[in-house]
CSV table of C-alpha atoms in Angstrom, one decimal:
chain,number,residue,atom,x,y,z
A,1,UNK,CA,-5.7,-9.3,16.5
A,2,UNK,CA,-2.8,-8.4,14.2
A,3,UNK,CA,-0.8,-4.6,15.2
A,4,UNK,CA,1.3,-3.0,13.9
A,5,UNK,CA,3.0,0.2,15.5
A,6,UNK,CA,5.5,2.3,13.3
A,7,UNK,CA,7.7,4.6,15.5
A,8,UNK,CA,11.0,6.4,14.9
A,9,UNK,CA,10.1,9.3,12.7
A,10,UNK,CA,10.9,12.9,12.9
A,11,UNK,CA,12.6,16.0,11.5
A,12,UNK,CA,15.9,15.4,9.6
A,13,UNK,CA,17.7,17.8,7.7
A,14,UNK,CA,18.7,16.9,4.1
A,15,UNK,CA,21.5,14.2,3.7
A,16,UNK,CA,21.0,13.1,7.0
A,17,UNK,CA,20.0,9.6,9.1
A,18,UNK,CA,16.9,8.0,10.5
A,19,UNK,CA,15.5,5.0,11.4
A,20,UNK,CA,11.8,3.6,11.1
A,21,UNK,CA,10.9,0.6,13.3
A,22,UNK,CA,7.3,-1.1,13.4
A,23,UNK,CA,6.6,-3.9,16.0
A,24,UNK,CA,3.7,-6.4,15.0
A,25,UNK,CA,1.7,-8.7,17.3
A,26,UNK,CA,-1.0,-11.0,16.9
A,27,UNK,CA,0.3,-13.1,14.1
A,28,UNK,CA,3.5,-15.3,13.8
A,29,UNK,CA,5.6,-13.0,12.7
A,30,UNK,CA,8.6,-15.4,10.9
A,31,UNK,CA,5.5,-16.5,8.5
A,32,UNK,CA,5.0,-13.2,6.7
A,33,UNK,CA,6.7,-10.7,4.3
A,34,UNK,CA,7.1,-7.4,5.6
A,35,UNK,CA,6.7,-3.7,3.7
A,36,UNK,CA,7.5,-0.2,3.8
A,37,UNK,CA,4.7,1.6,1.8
A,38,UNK,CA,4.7,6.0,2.5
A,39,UNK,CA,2.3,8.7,0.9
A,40,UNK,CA,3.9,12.2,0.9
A,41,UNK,CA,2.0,15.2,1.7
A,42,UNK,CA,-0.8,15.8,-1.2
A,43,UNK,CA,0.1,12.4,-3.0
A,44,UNK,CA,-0.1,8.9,-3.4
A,45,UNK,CA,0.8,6.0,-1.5
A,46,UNK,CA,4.1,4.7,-3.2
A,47,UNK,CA,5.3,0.8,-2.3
A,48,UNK,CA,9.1,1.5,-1.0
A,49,UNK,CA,10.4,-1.6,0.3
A,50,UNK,CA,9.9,-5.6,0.7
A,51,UNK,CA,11.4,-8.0,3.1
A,52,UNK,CA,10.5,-11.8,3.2
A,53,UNK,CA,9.7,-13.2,6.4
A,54,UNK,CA,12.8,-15.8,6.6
A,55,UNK,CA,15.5,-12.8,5.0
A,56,UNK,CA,16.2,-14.4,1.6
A,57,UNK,CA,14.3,-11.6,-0.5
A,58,UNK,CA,14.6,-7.8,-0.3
A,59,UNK,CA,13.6,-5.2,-3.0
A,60,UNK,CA,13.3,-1.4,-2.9
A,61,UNK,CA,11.5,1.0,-5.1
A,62,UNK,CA,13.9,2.8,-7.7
A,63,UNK,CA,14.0,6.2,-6.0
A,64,UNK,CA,15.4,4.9,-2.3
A,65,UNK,CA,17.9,2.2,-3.7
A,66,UNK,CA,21.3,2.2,-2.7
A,67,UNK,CA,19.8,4.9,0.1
A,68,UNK,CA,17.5,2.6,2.3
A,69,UNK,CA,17.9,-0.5,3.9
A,70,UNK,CA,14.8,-3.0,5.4
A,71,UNK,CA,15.6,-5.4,7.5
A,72,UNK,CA,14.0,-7.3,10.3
A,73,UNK,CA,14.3,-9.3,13.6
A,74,UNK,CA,11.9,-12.2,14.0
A,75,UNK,CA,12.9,-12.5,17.3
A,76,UNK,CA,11.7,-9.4,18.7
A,77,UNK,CA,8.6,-9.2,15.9
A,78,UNK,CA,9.9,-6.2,14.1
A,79,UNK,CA,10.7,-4.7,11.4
A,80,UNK,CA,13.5,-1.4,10.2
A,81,UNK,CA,14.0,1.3,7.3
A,82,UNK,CA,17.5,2.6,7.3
A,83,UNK,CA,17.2,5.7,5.7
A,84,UNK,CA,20.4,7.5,4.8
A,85,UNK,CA,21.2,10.2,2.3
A,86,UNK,CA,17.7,11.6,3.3
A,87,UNK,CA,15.9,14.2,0.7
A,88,UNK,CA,13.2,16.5,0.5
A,89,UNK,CA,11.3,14.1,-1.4
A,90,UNK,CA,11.7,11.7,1.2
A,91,UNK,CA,9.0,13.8,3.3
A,92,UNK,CA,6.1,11.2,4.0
A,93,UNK,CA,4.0,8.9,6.1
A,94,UNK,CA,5.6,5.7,6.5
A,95,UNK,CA,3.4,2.8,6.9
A,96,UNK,CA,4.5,-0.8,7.6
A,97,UNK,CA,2.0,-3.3,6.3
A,98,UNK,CA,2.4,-7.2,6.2
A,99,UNK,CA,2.1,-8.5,3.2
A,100,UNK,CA,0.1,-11.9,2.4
A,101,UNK,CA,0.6,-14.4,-0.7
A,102,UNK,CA,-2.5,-15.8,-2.4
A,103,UNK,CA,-2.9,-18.6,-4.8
A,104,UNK,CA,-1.7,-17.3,-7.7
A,105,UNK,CA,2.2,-17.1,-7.9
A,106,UNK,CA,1.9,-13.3,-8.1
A,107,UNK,CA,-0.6,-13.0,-6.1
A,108,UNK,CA,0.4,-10.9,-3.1
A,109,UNK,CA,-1.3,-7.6,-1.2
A,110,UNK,CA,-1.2,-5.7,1.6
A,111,UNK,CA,-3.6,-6.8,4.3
A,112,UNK,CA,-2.7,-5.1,7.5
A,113,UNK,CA,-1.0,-1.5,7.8
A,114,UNK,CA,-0.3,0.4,10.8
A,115,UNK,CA,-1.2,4.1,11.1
A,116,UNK,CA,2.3,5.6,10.1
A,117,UNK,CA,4.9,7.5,10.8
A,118,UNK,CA,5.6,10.8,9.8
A,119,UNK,CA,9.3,11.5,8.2
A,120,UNK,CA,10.0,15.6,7.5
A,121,UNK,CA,13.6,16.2,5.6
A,122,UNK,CA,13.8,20.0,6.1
A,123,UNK,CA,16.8,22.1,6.8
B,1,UNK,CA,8.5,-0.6,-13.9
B,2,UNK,CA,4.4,-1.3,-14.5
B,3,UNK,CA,2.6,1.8,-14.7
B,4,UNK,CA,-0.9,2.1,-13.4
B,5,UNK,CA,-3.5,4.8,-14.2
B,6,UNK,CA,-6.6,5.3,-12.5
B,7,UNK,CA,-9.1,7.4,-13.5
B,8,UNK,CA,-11.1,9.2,-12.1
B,9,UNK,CA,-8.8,11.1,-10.6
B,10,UNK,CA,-11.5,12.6,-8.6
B,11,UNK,CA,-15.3,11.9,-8.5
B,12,UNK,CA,-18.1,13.9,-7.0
B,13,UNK,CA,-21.3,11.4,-6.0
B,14,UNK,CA,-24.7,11.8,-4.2
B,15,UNK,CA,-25.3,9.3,-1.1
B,16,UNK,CA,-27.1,6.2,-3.0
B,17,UNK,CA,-25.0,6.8,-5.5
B,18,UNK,CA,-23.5,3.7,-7.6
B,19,UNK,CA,-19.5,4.7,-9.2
B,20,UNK,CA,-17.2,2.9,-10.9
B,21,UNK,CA,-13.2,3.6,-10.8
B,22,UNK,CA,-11.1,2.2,-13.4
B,23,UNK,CA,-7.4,1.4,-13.2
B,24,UNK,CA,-5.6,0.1,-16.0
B,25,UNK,CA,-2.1,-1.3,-16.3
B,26,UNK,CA,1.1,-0.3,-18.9
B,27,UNK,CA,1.2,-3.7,-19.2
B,28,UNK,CA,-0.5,-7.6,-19.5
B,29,UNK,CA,-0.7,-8.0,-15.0
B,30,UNK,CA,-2.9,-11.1,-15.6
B,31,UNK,CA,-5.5,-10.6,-12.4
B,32,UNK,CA,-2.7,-9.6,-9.9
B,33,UNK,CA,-4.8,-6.5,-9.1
B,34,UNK,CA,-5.7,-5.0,-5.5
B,35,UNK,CA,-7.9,-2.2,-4.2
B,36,UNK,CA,-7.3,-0.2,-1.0
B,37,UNK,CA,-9.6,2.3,0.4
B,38,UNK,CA,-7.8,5.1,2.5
B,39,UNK,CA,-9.1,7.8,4.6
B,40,UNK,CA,-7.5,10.8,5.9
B,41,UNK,CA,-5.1,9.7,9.3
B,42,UNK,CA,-5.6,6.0,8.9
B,43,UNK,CA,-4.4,3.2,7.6
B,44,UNK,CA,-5.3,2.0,4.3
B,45,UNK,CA,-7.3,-1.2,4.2
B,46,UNK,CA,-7.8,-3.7,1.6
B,47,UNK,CA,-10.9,-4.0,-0.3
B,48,UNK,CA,-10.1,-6.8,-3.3
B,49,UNK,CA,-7.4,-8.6,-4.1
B,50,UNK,CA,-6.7,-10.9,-7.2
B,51,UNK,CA,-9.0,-8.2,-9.2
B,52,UNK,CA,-12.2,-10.2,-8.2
B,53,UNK,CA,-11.8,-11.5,-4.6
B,54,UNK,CA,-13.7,-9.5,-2.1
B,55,UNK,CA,-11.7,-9.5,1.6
B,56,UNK,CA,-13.4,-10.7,4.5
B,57,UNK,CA,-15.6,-8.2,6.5
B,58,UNK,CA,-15.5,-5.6,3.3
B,59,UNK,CA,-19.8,-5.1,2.3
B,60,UNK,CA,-20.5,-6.7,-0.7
B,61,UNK,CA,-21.8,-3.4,-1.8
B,62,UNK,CA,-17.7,-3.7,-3.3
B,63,UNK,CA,-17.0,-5.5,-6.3
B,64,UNK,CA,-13.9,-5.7,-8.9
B,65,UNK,CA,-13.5,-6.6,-12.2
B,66,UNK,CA,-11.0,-6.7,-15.3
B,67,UNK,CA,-7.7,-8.8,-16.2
B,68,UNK,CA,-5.3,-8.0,-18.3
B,69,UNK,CA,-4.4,-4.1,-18.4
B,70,UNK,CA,-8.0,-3.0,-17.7
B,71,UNK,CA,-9.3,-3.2,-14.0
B,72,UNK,CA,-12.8,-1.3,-12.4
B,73,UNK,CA,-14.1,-1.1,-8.6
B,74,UNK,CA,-17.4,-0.8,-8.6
B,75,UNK,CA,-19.4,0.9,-5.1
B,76,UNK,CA,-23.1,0.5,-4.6
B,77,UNK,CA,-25.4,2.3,-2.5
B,78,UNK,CA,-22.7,4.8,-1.4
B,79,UNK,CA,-22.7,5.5,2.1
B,80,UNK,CA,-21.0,8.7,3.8
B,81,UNK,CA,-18.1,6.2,5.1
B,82,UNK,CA,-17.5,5.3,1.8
B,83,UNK,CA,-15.9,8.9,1.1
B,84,UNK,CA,-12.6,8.2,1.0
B,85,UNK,CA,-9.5,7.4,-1.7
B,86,UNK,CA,-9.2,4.9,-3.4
B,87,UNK,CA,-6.2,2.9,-5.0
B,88,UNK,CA,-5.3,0.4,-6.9
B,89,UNK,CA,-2.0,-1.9,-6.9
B,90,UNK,CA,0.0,-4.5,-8.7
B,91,UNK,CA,1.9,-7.6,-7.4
B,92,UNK,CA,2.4,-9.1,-11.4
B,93,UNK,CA,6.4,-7.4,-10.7
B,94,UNK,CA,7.9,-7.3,-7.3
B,95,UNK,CA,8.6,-3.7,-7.9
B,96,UNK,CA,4.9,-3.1,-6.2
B,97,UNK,CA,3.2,0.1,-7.8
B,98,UNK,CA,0.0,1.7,-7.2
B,99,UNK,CA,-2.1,3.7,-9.1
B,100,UNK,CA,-1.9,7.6,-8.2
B,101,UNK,CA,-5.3,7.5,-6.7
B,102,UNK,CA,-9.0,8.3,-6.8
B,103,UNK,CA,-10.5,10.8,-4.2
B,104,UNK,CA,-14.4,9.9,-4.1
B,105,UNK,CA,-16.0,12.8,-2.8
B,106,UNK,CA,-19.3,14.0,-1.7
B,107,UNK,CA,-21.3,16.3,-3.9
């Protein structure tokens, strides 16, 4: 059965450093891309970050850019959001959810998602 | 970036109810479409992807439709775990975008 288990979130004041891991089980882990999707409090979900399962490909959403980095280690199963230069904004639930390729050349969703972690920027 | 727009943004229905969402796209996404259902403190599961294909385990009572810029999720027979909210998402650009939502709510 496929897991995944975000951890590493907490209260950060503004400008400030954290970092989100999730650990995944139950599926080969190399054979998959890897996401960071988070909802903020009263909104949407909003796609934040992708990571292909052998590191060639990474992309980001416009609004963390040049402030987060995803990266991964197949060997332990897991996946990371650097998050630096942390905002108000930034407030959310962070989900990791694998993502899966279909047969059409853009076809690609989200088919497992952990339960989140919770990321407050507050001073 | 591809835009998308649901609408509803929220919807009031009866248990036994039928509803239909719609989502449409700023631009041509082909059928490179998916739907989530999320409730309140879990994770968000998927429903349908390529527009049409319904994911293993989800009731049939689901169905998609649409291509193009112009996408709808159809739910039959509503059932008091259906009450959730619903999203849809693009994978036609790498920058992955969902739609801003639709609560379905009972009335």
């Amino acid at each position: 059965e496929v897991h995944l288990v975000e951890s590493g979130g907490g209260l950060v004041q503004p400008g400030g450093t954290l970092r989100l891991s999730c650990a995944a089980s139950g599926f080969s882990f190399s054979s998959y891309s890897m996401n960071w999707v988070r909802q903020a409090p009263g909104k949407g979900l909003e796609w934040v970050s992708y990571i292909s399962g052998g590191y060639s490909s990474i992309y980001y959403a416009d609004s963390v850019k040049g402030r987060f980095t995803i990266s991964r280690d197949n060997a332990k199963s897991s996946v990371y959001l650097q998050m630096n230069s942390l905002r108000a904004e930034d407030t959310a639930v962070y989900y990791c959810a694998r993502g899966k390729s279909g047969l059409g050349i853009s076809e690609y969703y989200f088919d497992y998602w952990g339960q989140g972690t919770l990321v407050t920027v507050s001073s | 970036d591809i835009q998308m727009t649901q609408s509803p943004s929220s919807l009031s229905a009866s248990v036994g109810d039928r509803v239909t969402i719609t989502c449409r796209a700023s631009q041509n996404i082909n059928n490179f479409l998916n739907w989530y259902q999320h409730k309140p403190g879990k994770a968000p599961k998927l429903l349908i992807s390529a527009a049409t294909t319904l994911q293993s385990g989800v009731p049939s009572k689901f169905s998609g439709s649409g291509s193009g810029t112009d996408f709808t999720l159809t739910i039959n027979s509503l059932q008091p775990e259906d009450f959730a909210t619903y999203y849809c998402q693009q994978s036609y650009s790498t920058l992955y975008t969902f739609g801003q939502g639709t609560k379905l709510e009972i009335k």
